[in-house]
Amino acid sequence: MDTPSATPASRTFNVPATATSAEGAQTLIEIDNFDFYYGAKQALFDINIRIADKRVTAFIGPSGCGKSTLLRCLNRMNDLIDGTSVKRGSVKIRSIDINGRDVDSIELRKRVGMVFQKSNPFPKSIYENIIYGLRIQGVKSKSRLDEVVEKSLRGAALWDEVKDRLHESGLGLSGGQQQRLCIARTIAVEPEVILMDEPCSALDPIATAKVEELIHELKKQYTIIIVTHSMQQAARCSDQTAFFYMGKLIEFGETRDIFMNPKNPQTEAYVSGRFG
Amino acid sequence: MTTVSTNTFASRPSTGRSLEKSTFWIFRIATYVILLAGFAVFGDIVFKGSATVFGAFKTTSSFPYFTNTFLTEAPESLYVFEHKGEKREMGDTEYRAFREKETAAALAAGKPAPVFEAASYVYSAGGIWPCIVGTVLLVVGSMTIALLLGVSSAIFLSEYARDGTFVRFVRLAILNLAGVPSIVFGLFGFGMFVIYFDWNVSLLAGWFTLAFMVLPVVITASEEALKAVPKGFREGSLALGATKWQTIQSNVLPYALPGILTSSILGIARVAGETAPIMFTAAYVVRDKMPWDVEKISDFFFQGVMALPYHIYVVSSKIPQNEYTSRVQYGTAFVFLGIVALIAASSIILRNKLRGRYKW
Ligand SMILES: Nc1ncnc2c1ncn2[C@@H]1O[C@H](COP(=O)(O)OP(=O)(O)O)[C@@H](O)[C@H]1O
Ligand SMILES: [Mg+2]
């Protein structure tokens, strides 16, 4: 935990006005009995989660508990690491097993975008950053690209700040702007799901607030899964929360329930800042 | 009131202190000696060589009204002789024309033909134009091959291959290759390309021999440059649905290129300067035709060329040293340095341009 709060989070927690009940939402991602290994080392143990469509799901837990690992399993980024393997169970998106033989990880990643902990704008212009995904897909039409750039930047609440310098390097932006540029780049390829791995951990409070605001906007169109170290952030942004500890899913439910009346004593201890 | 105390910080002479001082001087002197040696080498070449090069400017009757015979002519034998009590130095063509003219003049005047007793010095007249052309061709061709092969294999090793026994073995092999003396590459090139592939002594054989010689440098440098590209660029690209090759092509290689070029500059100097790898594979002692005087395009690749380092070697080894040959030696060395500097400078400019475009 970054900042253990003096007051237990569970008592100061207010249900944000923006929270949407996960009830009534359709399930988009089903993770069943999922075991994941780095070589011989097991990182995830028997994970079972149902992630709701067009909602924000937060993954919380102490460092090294496997949040990033699970997140990266959802767009198969772990394929890039030597020796990783899914030993048991499945991850299904719209009932399709994404680790199945007939699933192409390239196609999967077009549908499941990712925003990284360390913002990673490419050393190209803002414009080129946004259209990167489309260029790869072979889109050439200038008018279409222009349109996507504006739409994505507006979608990431960045348009007004950068519209006059689209052809300057994306690296000239501030940290918060860079992270929103990465979000804009992700939504430019119109994914269904956006995975965010501690997107605000390197940002100041104001930039963090902007990204959080953006998340509320984005969930109208996208299913968002966010890994966070900050319990306050999970409480503010998410509809559902999953608490992990040592590679196991300890508790999963409505964010309100996880923070206000957790069933598991470990969850209670973590969200109230007693360990982490 | 302050009391005056004895200075507890006063320096105390000790063996430790004098050791300190002498080590400092040893390091300092070592550096100065190196600097001096460097200056001596460069100074010697520049001083003696520039006299040859700058002394060869001549005026002409057509545009641009001057020429430099040392840079634009082929090597010739120098004839030194005495004529009508005057000491003359002439290149081969000029000497023959002069002799004919004088003989004809004497005959016309009814006098006996004059006797010419000339001392000849091989390659000491004319210039080194074919050597310049040959060296540039060798450098461009072999660096192209080395970069294509080297960058490809670096991409394979650092982006595709899984770290394992095989990759470690390949790296070890590359490392060993870097330590092989250049004459061994020359022999390999001779056996492989000249004899076995039957390419004869040719540009192609020289290109491949030189390319193999610099490959270790290029591969190692390319790998380092690829490794220096942050992982985030690769992940970011892949997360947007790019394939591995798309990622490498548009989001890794462009950023690695400046680094690859930087170390390839070292390779350029090596390729341009080595004599041993080309003496059996590509270099001719002397060649009348220029490389572009070919009947078929394919002949271009299968012809030998003259080259600067080999010319220096030939001039220095074949004949006893005298003022005329040392003139050519130093002139050639000077031009050689100039060409390497020129090629290196242009790659540095290219690199800086690329570097300015991609910064992170
Ligand atoms: N590339 C990797 N190779 C081997 N083990 C890894 C790798 N990445 C993460 N791990 C291990 O997997 C566990 C979970 O890590 P991670 O998912 O990064 O945790 P979190 O994001 O919750 O901090 C940790 O014990 C970590 O050491
Ligand atoms: Mg993590």
mmCIF file of N, CA and C in Angstrom, chain A residues 164-216:
data_model
loop_
_atom_site.group_PDB
_atom_site.id
_atom_site.type_symbol
_atom_site.label_atom_id
_atom_site.label_comp_id
_atom_site.label_asym_id
_atom_site.label_seq_id
_atom_site.Cartn_x
_atom_site.Cartn_y
_atom_site.Cartn_z
ATOM 1 N N ASP A 164 -3.658 22.095 -30.887
ATOM 2 C CA ASP A 164 -2.783 22.981 -31.666
ATOM 3 C C ASP A 164 -1.388 22.418 -31.875
ATOM 4 N N ARG A 165 -1.110 21.300 -31.280
ATOM 5 C CA ARG A 165 0.238 20.751 -31.460
ATOM 6 C C ARG A 165 0.209 19.248 -31.711
ATOM 7 N N LEU A 166 -0.693 18.857 -32.581
ATOM 8 C CA LEU A 166 -0.838 17.437 -32.892
ATOM 9 C C LEU A 166 0.412 16.843 -33.503
ATOM 10 N N HIS A 167 1.211 17.710 -34.161
ATOM 11 C CA HIS A 167 2.371 17.154 -34.860
ATOM 12 C C HIS A 167 3.661 17.342 -34.085
ATOM 13 N N GLU A 168 3.522 17.702 -32.823
ATOM 14 C CA GLU A 168 4.703 17.734 -31.955
ATOM 15 C C GLU A 168 4.820 16.394 -31.241
ATOM 16 N N SER A 169 6.012 16.141 -30.709
ATOM 17 C CA SER A 169 6.271 14.847 -30.088
ATOM 18 C C SER A 169 5.369 14.614 -28.878
ATOM 19 N N GLY A 170 4.892 13.380 -28.767
ATOM 20 C CA GLY A 170 4.076 13.010 -27.624
ATOM 21 C C GLY A 170 4.869 13.037 -26.327
ATOM 22 N N LEU A 171 6.181 13.027 -26.443
ATOM 23 C CA LEU A 171 7.019 13.018 -25.248
ATOM 24 C C LEU A 171 7.134 14.399 -24.626
ATOM 25 N N GLY A 172 6.657 15.416 -25.348
ATOM 26 C CA GLY A 172 6.709 16.766 -24.799
ATOM 27 C C GLY A 172 5.560 17.055 -23.841
ATOM 28 N N LEU A 173 4.648 16.088 -23.691
ATOM 29 C CA LEU A 173 3.499 16.310 -22.820
ATOM 30 C C LEU A 173 3.864 16.045 -21.364
ATOM 31 N N SER A 174 3.026 16.549 -20.458
ATOM 32 C CA SER A 174 3.248 16.266 -19.035
ATOM 33 C C SER A 174 2.879 14.810 -18.761
ATOM 34 N N GLY A 175 3.267 14.332 -17.581
ATOM 35 C CA GLY A 175 3.028 12.935 -17.232
ATOM 36 C C GLY A 175 1.568 12.537 -17.365
ATOM 37 N N GLY A 176 0.693 13.379 -16.822
ATOM 38 C CA GLY A 176 -0.732 13.072 -16.882
ATOM 39 C C GLY A 176 -1.254 13.080 -18.298
ATOM 40 N N GLN A 177 -0.785 14.047 -19.076
ATOM 41 C CA GLN A 177 -1.206 14.124 -20.480
ATOM 42 C C GLN A 177 -0.703 12.907 -21.245
ATOM 43 N N GLN A 178 0.535 12.495 -20.932
ATOM 44 C CA GLN A 178 1.095 11.315 -21.612
ATOM 45 C C GLN A 178 0.226 10.095 -21.353
ATOM 46 N N GLN A 179 -0.210 9.948 -20.094
ATOM 47 C CA GLN A 179 -1.027 8.777 -19.773
ATOM 48 C C GLN A 179 -2.371 8.854 -20.500
ATOM 49 N N ARG A 180 -2.931 10.057 -20.602
ATOM 50 C CA ARG A 180 -4.195 10.186 -21.328
ATOM 51 C C ARG A 180 -3.980 9.979 -22.828
ATOM 52 N N LEU A 181 -2.783 10.360 -23.306
ATOM 53 C CA LEU A 181 -2.462 10.077 -24.710
ATOM 54 C C LEU A 181 -2.453 8.567 -24.946
ATOM 55 N N CYS A 182 -1.900 7.827 -23.990
ATOM 56 C CA CYS A 182 -1.879 6.375 -24.132
ATOM 57 C C CYS A 182 -3.293 5.810 -24.106
ATOM 58 N N ILE A 183 -4.155 6.425 -23.302
ATOM 59 C CA ILE A 183 -5.552 5.983 -23.280
ATOM 60 C C ILE A 183 -6.207 6.298 -24.627
ATOM 61 N N ALA A 184 -5.924 7.497 -25.143
ATOM 62 C CA ALA A 184 -6.492 7.889 -26.442
ATOM 63 C C ALA A 184 -6.033 6.930 -27.532
ATOM 64 N N ARG A 185 -4.749 6.568 -27.477
ATOM 65 C CA ARG A 185 -4.193 5.653 -28.465
ATOM 66 C C ARG A 185 -4.903 4.300 -28.397
ATOM 67 N N THR A 186 -5.235 3.895 -27.162
ATOM 68 C CA THR A 186 -5.911 2.614 -26.981
ATOM 69 C C THR A 186 -7.334 2.661 -27.519
ATOM 70 N N ILE A 187 -8.059 3.765 -27.224
ATOM 71 C CA ILE A 187 -9.455 3.784 -27.688
ATOM 72 C C ILE A 187 -9.558 4.057 -29.185
ATOM 73 N N ALA A 188 -8.456 4.497 -29.793
ATOM 74 C CA ALA A 188 -8.487 4.740 -31.237
ATOM 75 C C ALA A 188 -8.746 3.464 -32.024
ATOM 76 N N VAL A 189 -8.356 2.315 -31.490
ATOM 77 C CA VAL A 189 -8.615 1.061 -32.204
ATOM 78 C C VAL A 189 -9.946 0.439 -31.784
ATOM 79 N N GLU A 190 -10.717 1.184 -30.992
ATOM 80 C CA GLU A 190 -12.051 0.770 -30.568
ATOM 81 C C GLU A 190 -12.098 -0.625 -29.981
ATOM 82 N N PRO A 191 -11.436 -0.791 -28.856
ATOM 83 C CA PRO A 191 -11.499 -2.102 -28.213
ATOM 84 C C PRO A 191 -12.810 -2.228 -27.430
ATOM 85 N N GLU A 192 -13.031 -3.430 -26.900
ATOM 86 C CA GLU A 192 -14.195 -3.619 -26.049
ATOM 87 C C GLU A 192 -13.795 -3.435 -24.597
ATOM 88 N N VAL A 193 -12.596 -3.895 -24.319
ATOM 89 C CA VAL A 193 -12.115 -3.901 -22.946
ATOM 90 C C VAL A 193 -10.856 -3.050 -22.877
ATOM 91 N N ILE A 194 -10.717 -2.256 -21.814
ATOM 92 C CA ILE A 194 -9.454 -1.540 -21.592
ATOM 93 C C ILE A 194 -8.889 -2.005 -20.259
ATOM 94 N N LEU A 195 -7.661 -2.528 -20.315
ATOM 95 C CA LEU A 195 -6.974 -2.953 -19.101
ATOM 96 C C LEU A 195 -6.035 -1.834 -18.666
ATOM 97 N N MET A 196 -6.071 -1.490 -17.393
ATOM 98 C CA MET A 196 -5.190 -0.425 -16.920
ATOM 99 C C MET A 196 -4.397 -0.945 -15.732
ATOM 100 N N ASP A 197 -3.071 -0.929 -15.890
ATOM 101 C CA ASP A 197 -2.210 -1.426 -14.813
ATOM 102 C C ASP A 197 -1.636 -0.247 -14.042
ATOM 103 N N GLU A 198 -2.216 0.050 -12.905
ATOM 104 C CA GLU A 198 -1.796 1.181 -12.076
ATOM 105 C C GLU A 198 -1.546 2.423 -12.925
ATOM 106 N N PRO A 199 -2.563 2.892 -13.624
ATOM 107 C CA PRO A 199 -2.349 3.985 -14.585
ATOM 108 C C PRO A 199 -1.975 5.304 -13.919
ATOM 109 N N CYS A 200 -2.228 5.420 -12.621
ATOM 110 C CA CYS A 200 -2.001 6.714 -11.970
ATOM 111 C C CYS A 200 -0.840 6.684 -10.999
ATOM 112 N N SER A 201 -0.114 5.565 -10.945
ATOM 113 C CA SER A 201 0.870 5.445 -9.876
ATOM 114 C C SER A 201 2.004 6.457 -10.023
ATOM 115 N N ALA A 202 2.202 6.984 -11.244
ATOM 116 C CA ALA A 202 3.301 7.945 -11.410
ATOM 117 C C ALA A 202 2.779 9.367 -11.554
ATOM 118 N N LEU A 203 1.477 9.564 -11.273
ATOM 119 C CA LEU A 203 0.886 10.881 -11.529
ATOM 120 C C LEU A 203 0.616 11.640 -10.232
ATOM 121 N N ASP A 204 0.586 12.968 -10.357
ATOM 122 C CA ASP A 204 0.251 13.785 -9.189
ATOM 123 C C ASP A 204 -1.263 13.754 -8.983
ATOM 124 N N PRO A 205 -1.730 14.237 -7.834
ATOM 125 C CA PRO A 205 -3.160 14.114 -7.519
ATOM 126 C C PRO A 205 -4.077 14.754 -8.553
ATOM 127 N N ILE A 206 -3.680 15.876 -9.119
ATOM 128 C CA ILE A 206 -4.567 16.539 -10.083
ATOM 129 C C ILE A 206 -4.688 15.721 -11.349
ATOM 130 N N ALA A 207 -3.532 15.237 -11.854
ATOM 131 C CA ALA A 207 -3.545 14.391 -13.052
ATOM 132 C C ALA A 207 -4.315 13.105 -12.773
ATOM 133 N N THR A 208 -4.159 12.585 -11.551
ATOM 134 C CA THR A 208 -4.884 11.371 -11.166
ATOM 135 C C THR A 208 -6.388 11.616 -11.228
ATOM 136 N N ALA A 209 -6.815 12.754 -10.682
ATOM 137 C CA ALA A 209 -8.243 13.075 -10.680
ATOM 138 C C ALA A 209 -8.778 13.117 -12.100
ATOM 139 N N LYS A 210 -7.973 13.675 -13.015
ATOM 140 C CA LYS A 210 -8.421 13.766 -14.412
ATOM 141 C C LYS A 210 -8.598 12.383 -15.027
ATOM 142 N N VAL A 211 -7.625 11.505 -14.755
ATOM 143 C CA VAL A 211 -7.723 10.158 -15.309
ATOM 144 C C VAL A 211 -8.928 9.440 -14.714
ATOM 145 N N GLU A 212 -9.160 9.645 -13.423
ATOM 146 C CA GLU A 212 -10.307 8.980 -12.785
ATOM 147 C C GLU A 212 -11.625 9.474 -13.387
ATOM 148 N N GLU A 213 -11.682 10.768 -13.622
ATOM 149 C CA GLU A 213 -12.865 11.342 -14.262
ATOM 150 C C GLU A 213 -13.086 10.691 -15.628
ATOM 151 N N LEU A 214 -11.957 10.546 -16.326
ATOM 152 C CA LEU A 214 -11.995 9.945 -17.652
ATOM 153 C C LEU A 214 -12.534 8.519 -17.587
ATOM 154 N N ILE A 215 -12.125 7.788 -16.552
ATOM 155 C CA ILE A 215 -12.575 6.402 -16.415
ATOM 156 C C ILE A 215 -14.102 6.353 -16.309
ATOM 157 N N HIS A 216 -14.662 7.310 -15.558
ATOM 158 C CA HIS A 216 -16.124 7.354 -15.446
ATOM 159 C C HIS A 216 -16.773 7.576 -16.803
#
